[in-house]
mmCIF file of C-alpha atoms and ligand atoms in Angstrom:
data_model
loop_
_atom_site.group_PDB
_atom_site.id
_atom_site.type_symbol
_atom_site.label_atom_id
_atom_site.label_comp_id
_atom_site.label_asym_id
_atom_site.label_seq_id
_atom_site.Cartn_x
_atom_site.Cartn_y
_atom_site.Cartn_z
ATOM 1 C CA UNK A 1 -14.673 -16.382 18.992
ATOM 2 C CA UNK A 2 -12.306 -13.438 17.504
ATOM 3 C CA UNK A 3 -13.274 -10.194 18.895
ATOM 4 C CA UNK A 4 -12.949 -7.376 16.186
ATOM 5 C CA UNK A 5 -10.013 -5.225 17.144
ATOM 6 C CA UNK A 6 -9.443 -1.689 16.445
ATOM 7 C CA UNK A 7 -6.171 0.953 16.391
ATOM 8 C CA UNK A 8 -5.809 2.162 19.727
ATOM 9 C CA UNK A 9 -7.227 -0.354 22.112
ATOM 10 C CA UNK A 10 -4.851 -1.686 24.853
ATOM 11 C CA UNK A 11 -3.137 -4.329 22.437
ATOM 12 C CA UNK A 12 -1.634 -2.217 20.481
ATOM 13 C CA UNK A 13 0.697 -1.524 22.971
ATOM 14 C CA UNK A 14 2.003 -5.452 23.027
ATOM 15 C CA UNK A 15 5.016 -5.536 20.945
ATOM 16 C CA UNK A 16 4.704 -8.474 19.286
ATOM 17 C CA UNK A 17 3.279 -8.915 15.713
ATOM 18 C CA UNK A 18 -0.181 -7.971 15.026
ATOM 19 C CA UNK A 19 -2.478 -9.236 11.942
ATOM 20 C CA UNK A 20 -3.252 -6.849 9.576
ATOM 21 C CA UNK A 21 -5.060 -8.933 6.790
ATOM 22 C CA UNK A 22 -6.661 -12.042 6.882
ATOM 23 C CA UNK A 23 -7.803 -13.247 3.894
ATOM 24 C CA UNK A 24 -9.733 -16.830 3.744
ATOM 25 C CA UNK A 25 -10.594 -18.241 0.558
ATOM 26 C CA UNK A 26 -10.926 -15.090 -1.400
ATOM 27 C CA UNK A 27 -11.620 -15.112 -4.694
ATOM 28 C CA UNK A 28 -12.718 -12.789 -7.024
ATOM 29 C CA UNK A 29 -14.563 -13.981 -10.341
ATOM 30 C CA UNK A 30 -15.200 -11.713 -13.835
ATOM 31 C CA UNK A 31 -17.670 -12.824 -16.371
ATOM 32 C CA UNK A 32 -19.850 -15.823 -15.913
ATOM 33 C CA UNK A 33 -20.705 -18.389 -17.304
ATOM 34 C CA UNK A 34 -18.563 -20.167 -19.580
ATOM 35 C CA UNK A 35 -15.853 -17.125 -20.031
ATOM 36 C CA UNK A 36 -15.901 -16.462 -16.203
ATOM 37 C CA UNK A 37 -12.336 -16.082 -15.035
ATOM 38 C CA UNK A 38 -10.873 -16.160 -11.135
ATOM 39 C CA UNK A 39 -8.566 -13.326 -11.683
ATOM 40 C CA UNK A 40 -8.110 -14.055 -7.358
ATOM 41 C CA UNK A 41 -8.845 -17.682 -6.646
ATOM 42 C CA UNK A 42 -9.813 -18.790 -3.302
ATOM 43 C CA UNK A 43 -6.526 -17.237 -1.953
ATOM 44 C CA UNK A 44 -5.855 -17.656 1.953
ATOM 45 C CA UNK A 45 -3.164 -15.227 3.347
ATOM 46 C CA UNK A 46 -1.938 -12.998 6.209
ATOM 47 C CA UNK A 47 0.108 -10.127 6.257
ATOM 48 C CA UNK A 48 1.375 -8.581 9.401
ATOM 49 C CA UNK A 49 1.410 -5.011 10.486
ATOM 50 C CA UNK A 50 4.623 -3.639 9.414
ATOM 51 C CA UNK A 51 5.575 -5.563 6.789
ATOM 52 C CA UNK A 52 6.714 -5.117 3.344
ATOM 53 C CA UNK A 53 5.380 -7.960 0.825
ATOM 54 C CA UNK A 54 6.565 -7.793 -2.492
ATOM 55 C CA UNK A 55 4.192 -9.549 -4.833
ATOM 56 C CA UNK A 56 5.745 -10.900 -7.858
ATOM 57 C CA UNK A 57 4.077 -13.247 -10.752
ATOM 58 C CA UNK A 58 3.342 -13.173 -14.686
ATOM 59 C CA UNK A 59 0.941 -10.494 -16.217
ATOM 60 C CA UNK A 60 -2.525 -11.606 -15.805
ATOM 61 C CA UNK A 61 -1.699 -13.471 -12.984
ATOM 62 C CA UNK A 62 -4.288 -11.324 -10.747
ATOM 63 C CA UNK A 63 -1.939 -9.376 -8.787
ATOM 64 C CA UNK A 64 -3.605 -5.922 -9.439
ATOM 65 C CA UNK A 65 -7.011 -7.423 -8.299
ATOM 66 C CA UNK A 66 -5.598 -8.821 -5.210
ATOM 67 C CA UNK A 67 -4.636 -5.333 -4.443
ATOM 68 C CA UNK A 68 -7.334 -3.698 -5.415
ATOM 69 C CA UNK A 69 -8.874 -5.983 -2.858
ATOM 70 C CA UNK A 70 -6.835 -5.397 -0.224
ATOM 71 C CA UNK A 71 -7.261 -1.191 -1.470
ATOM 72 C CA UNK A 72 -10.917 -1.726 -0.507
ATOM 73 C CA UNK A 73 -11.517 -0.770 -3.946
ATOM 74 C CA UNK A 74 -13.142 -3.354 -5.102
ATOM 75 C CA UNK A 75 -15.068 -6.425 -3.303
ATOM 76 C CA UNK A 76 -14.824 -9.937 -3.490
ATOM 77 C CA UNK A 77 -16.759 -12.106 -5.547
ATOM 78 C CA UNK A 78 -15.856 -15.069 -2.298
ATOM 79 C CA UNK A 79 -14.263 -15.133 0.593
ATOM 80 C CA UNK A 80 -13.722 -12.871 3.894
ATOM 81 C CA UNK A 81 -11.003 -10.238 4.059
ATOM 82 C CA UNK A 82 -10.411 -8.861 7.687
ATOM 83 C CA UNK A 83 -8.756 -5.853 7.791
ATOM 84 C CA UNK A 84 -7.462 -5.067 11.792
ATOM 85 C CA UNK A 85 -10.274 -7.832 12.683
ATOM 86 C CA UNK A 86 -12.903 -6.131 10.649
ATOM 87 C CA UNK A 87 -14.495 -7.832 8.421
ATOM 88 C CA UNK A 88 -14.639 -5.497 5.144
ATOM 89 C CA UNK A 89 -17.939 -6.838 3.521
ATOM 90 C CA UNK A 90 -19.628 -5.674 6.812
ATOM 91 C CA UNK A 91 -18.511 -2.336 6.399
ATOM 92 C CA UNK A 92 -20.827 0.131 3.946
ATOM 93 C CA UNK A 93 -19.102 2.078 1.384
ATOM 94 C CA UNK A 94 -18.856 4.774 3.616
ATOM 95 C CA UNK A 95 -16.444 3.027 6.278
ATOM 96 C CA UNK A 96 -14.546 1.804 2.775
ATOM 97 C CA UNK A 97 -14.189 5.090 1.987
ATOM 98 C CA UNK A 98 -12.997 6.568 5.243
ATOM 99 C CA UNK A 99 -10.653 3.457 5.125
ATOM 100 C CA UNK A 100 -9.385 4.131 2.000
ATOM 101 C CA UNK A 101 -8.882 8.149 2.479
ATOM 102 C CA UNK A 102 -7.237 7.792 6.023
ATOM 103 C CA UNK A 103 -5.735 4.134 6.280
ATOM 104 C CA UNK A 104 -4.350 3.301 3.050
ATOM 105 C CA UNK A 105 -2.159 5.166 0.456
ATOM 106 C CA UNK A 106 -2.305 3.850 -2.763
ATOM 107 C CA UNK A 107 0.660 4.355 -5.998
ATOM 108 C CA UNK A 108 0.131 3.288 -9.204
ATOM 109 C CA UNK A 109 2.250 2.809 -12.686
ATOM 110 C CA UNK A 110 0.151 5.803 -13.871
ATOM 111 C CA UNK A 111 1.256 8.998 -11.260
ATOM 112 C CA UNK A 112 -2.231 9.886 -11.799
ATOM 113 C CA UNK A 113 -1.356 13.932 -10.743
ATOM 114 C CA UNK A 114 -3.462 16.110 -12.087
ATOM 115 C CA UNK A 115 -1.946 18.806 -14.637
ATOM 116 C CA UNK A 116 -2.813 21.711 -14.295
ATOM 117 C CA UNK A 117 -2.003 21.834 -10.408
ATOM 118 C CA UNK A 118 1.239 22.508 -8.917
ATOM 119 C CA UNK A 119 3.124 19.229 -7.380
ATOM 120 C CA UNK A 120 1.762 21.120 -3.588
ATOM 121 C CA UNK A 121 -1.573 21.555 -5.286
ATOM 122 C CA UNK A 122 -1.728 18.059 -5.721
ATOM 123 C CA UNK A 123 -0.742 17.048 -2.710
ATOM 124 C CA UNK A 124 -3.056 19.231 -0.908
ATOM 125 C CA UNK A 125 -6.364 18.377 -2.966
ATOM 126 C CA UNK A 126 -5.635 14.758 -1.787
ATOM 127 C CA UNK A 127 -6.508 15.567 1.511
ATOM 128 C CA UNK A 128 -9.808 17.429 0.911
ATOM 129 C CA UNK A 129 -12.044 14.623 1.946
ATOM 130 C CA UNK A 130 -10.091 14.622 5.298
ATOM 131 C CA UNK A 131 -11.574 18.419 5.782
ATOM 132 C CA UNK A 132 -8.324 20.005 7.356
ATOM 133 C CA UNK A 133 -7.710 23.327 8.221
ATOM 134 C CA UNK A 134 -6.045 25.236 5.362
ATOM 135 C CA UNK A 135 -2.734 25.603 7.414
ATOM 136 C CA UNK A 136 -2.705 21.496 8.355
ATOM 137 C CA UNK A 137 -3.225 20.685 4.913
ATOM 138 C CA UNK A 138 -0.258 23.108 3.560
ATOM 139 C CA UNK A 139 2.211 21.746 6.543
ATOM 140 C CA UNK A 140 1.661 18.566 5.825
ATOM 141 C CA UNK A 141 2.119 18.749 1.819
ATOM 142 C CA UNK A 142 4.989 20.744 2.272
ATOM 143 C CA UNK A 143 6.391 17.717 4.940
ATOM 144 C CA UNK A 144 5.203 14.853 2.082
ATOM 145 C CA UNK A 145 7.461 16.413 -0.375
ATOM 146 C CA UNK A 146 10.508 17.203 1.965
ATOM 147 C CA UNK A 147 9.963 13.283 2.689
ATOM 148 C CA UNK A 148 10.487 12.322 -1.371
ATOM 149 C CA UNK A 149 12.917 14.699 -1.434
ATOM 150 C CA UNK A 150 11.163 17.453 -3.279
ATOM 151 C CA UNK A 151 10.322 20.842 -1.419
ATOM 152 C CA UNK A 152 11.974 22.520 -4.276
ATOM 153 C CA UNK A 153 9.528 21.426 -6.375
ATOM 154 C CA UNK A 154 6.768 22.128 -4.598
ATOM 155 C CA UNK A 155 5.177 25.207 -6.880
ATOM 156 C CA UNK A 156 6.060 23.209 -9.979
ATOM 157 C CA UNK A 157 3.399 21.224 -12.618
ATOM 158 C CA UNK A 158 3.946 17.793 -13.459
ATOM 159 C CA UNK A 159 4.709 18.877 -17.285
ATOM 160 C CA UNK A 160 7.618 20.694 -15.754
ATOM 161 C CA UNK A 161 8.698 17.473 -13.758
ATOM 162 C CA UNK A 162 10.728 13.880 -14.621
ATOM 163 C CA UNK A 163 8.716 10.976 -14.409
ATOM 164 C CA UNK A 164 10.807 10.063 -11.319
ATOM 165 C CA UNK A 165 10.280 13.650 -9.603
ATOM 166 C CA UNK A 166 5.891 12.765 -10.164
ATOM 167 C CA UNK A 167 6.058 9.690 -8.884
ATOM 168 C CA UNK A 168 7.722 10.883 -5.655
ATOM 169 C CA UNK A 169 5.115 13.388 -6.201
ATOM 170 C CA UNK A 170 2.490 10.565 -5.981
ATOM 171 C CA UNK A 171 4.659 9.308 -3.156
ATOM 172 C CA UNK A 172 4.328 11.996 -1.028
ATOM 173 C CA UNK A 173 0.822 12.684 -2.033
ATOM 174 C CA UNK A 174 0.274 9.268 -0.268
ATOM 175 C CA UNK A 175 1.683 9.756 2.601
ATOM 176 C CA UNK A 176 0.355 13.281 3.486
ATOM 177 C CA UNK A 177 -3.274 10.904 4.528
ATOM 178 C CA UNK A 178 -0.498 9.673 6.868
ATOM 179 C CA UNK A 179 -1.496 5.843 6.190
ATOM 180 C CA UNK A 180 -0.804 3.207 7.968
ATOM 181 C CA UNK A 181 -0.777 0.857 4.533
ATOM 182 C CA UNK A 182 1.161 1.643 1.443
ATOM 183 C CA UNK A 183 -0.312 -0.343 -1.567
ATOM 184 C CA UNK A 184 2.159 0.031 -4.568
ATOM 185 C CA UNK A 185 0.845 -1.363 -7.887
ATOM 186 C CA UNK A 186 4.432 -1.194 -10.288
ATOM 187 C CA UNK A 187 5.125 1.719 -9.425
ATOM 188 C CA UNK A 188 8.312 1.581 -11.276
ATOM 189 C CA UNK A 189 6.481 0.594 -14.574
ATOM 190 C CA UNK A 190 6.559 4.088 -16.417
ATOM 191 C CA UNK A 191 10.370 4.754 -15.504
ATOM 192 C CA UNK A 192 13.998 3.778 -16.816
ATOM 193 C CA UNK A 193 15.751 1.448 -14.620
ATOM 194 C CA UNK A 194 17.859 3.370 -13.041
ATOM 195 C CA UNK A 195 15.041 6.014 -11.647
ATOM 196 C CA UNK A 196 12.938 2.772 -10.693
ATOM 197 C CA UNK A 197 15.459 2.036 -8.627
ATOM 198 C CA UNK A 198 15.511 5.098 -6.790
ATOM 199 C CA UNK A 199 11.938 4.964 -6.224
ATOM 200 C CA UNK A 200 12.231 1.551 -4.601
ATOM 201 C CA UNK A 201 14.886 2.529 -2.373
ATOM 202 C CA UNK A 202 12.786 5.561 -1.281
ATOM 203 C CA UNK A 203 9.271 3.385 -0.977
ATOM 204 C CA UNK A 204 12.226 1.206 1.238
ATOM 205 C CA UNK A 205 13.629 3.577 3.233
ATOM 206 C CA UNK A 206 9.712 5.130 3.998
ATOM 207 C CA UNK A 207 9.412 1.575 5.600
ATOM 208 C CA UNK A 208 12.535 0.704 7.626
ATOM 209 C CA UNK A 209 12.064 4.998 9.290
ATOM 210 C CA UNK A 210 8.285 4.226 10.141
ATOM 211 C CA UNK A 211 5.944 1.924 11.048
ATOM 212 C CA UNK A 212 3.957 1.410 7.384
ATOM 213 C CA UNK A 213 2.799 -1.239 5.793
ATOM 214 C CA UNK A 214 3.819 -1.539 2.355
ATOM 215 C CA UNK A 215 1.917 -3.809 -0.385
ATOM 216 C CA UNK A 216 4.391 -3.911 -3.740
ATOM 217 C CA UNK A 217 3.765 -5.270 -6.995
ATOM 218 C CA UNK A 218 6.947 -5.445 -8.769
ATOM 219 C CA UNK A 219 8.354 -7.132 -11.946
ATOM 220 C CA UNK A 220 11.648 -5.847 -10.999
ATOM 221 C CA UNK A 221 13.885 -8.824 -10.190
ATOM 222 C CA UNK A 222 16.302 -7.396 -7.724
ATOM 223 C CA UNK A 223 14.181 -5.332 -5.369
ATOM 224 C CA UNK A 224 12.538 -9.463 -5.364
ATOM 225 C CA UNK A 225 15.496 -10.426 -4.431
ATOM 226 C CA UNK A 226 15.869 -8.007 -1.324
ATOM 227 C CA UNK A 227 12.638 -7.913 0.167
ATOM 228 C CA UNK A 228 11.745 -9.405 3.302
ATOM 229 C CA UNK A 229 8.984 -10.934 2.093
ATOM 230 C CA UNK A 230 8.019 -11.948 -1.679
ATOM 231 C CA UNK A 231 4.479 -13.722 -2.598
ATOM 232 C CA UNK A 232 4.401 -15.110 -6.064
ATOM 233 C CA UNK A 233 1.330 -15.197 -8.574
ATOM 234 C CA UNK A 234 0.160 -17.779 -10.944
ATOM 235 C CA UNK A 235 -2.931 -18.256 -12.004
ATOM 236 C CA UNK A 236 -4.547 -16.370 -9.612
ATOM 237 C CA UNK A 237 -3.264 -18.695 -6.676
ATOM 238 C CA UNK A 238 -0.190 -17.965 -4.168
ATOM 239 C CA UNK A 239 2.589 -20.392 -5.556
ATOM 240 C CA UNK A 240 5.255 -18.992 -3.589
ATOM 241 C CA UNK A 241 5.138 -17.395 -0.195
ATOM 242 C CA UNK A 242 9.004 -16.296 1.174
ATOM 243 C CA UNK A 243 10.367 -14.751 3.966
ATOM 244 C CA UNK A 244 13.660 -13.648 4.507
ATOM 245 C CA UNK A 245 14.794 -12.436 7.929
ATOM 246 C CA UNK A 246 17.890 -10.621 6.279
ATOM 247 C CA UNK A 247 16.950 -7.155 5.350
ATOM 248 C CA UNK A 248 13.848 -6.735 7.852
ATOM 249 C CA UNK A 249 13.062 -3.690 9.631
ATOM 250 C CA UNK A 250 14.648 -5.168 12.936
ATOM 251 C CA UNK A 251 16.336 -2.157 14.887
ATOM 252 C CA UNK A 252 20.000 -2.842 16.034
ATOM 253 C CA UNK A 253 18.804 -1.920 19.816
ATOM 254 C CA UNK A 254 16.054 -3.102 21.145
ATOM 255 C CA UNK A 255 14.636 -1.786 24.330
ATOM 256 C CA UNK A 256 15.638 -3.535 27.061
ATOM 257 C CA UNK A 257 13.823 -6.561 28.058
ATOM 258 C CA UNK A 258 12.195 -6.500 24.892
ATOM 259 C CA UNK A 259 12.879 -10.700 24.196
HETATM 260 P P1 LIG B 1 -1.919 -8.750 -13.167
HETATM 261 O O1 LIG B 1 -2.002 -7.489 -12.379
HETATM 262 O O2 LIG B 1 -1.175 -9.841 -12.469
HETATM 263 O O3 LIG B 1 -1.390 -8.514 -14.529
HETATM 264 P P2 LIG B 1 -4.819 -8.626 -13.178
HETATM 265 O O4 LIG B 1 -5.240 -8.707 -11.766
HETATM 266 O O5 LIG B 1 -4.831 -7.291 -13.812
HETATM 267 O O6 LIG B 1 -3.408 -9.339 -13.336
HETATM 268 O O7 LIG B 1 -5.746 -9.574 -14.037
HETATM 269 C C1 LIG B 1 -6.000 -10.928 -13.680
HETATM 270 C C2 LIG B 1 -6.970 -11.519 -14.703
HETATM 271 O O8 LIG B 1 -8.236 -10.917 -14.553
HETATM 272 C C3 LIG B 1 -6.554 -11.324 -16.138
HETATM 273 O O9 LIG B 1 -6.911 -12.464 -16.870
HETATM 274 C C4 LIG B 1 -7.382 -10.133 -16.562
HETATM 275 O O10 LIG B 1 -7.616 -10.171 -17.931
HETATM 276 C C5 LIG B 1 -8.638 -10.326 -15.772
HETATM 277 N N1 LIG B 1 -9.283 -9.043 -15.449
HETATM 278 C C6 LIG B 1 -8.748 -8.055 -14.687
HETATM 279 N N2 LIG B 1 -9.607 -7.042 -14.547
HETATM 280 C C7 LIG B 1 -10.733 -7.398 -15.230
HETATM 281 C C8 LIG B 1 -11.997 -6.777 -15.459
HETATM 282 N N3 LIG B 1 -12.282 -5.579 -14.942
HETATM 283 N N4 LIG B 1 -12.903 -7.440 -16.205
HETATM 284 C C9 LIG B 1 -12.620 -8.664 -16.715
HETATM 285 N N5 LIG B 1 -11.459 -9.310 -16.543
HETATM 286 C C10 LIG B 1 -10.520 -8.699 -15.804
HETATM 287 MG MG1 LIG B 2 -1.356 -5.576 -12.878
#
């Protein structure tokens, strides 16, 4: 019988691997009838805490409903999804809520800031349903955008911004919830190449420095290539679940007697 499991009880002190998701047959179903559609269907999969998944597949394949699944934004139409041994259909919206605002970070195509506020502003109105003092909130804005790179920018409106500079905007407005889950939905999408490119490196470099999670959907080939871990979409099924062991996380030094 699986005991739920929660952050801070004694085994998250054991160092090895720890389940973050389970998902068992989880499906999720639009329409009905004879136009119904499994945009998910009956999908079974883990992901570890501290892992980076890439998830790769055609458009329409149901990759931004599996996230939004694994967001908590949405709920299945079948299946269970266990989130740190909770099951998430046993939790009422206001658990999803607090899950959503403290536990996961989410980053979308769209930057989503809003434009009349400065790229602080921003950041800081993000964290109002956490109810911080005003001082916490401004350190830890401030810290966000020193993270993407941006302090300079802080007191500046996304009209006066590159599409690059909001999305590490959006970045660091993520990360000032201090999540434990990144979920990425092409967050590339809206930029050239070349600034894609730095985005991945700094969603990359936000995961080998710390100990997130980090859900990406991608249709860019080559960060596909490097990730440790790439699930491909068809159809609304896995068809392709790889791990690579080359560019993990894996510190050069260990402690000792860590084997
Ligand atoms: P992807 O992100 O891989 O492009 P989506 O998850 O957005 O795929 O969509 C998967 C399928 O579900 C598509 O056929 C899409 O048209 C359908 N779909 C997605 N969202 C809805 C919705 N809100 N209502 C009806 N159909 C939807
Ligand atoms: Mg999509």
């Amino acid at each position: 019988m699986d005991k739920p499991q929660f952050k801070g009880q004694k085994y998250m002190k054991e160092k090895e691997t720890r389940t973050l998701y389970r998902l068992t047959g989880v499906s999720k179903r639009y329409g009905s009838g004879e136009i119904a559609i499994n945009a998910v269907d009956a999908i079974d999969l883990e992901i570890e805490d501290g892992e980076f998944v890439v998830i790769v597949g055609p458009s329409g394949s149901g990759k931004s409903t599996m996230l939004q699944l694994l967001g908590a934004l949405d709920r299945p139409s079948g299946g269970r999804i266990e989130f740190e041994g909770r099951d998430l259909q046993a939790l009422g919206d206001r658990d999803l809520a607090g899950l959503r605002s403290k536990t996961l970070g989410f980053i979308f195509q769209q930057f989503n800031l809003i434009p009349t506020l400065t790229a602080q502003e921003n950041i800081e109105i993000a964290m109002a349903p956490r109810k911080l003092a005003s001082a916490e909130r401004v350190d830890r804005a401030l810290k966000a955008l020193e993270r993407v790179g941006l302090l300079d920018r802080a007191g500046h409106l996304p009209s006066q911004m590159s599409g690059g500079e909001q999305q590490r905007v959006a970045i660091a407005r993520a990360l000032s919830n201090q999540p434990d889950v990144l979920l990425a939905d092409e967050p590339t999408g809206n930029l050239d190449s070349k600034t894609g490119e730095t985005i991945l490196t700094l969603l990359h470099d936000l995961w080998a420095d710390t100990g997130l999670t980090i859900v990406l959907i991608t249709h860019d080939q080559s960060i596909a290539a490097k990730a440790p871990r790439v699930i491909r979409f068809a159809d609304g099924r896995i068809v392709g679940d790889d791990r690579t062991f080359t560019s993990g996380r894996e510190p050069e030094t260990v402690g000792a007697g860590n084997e």
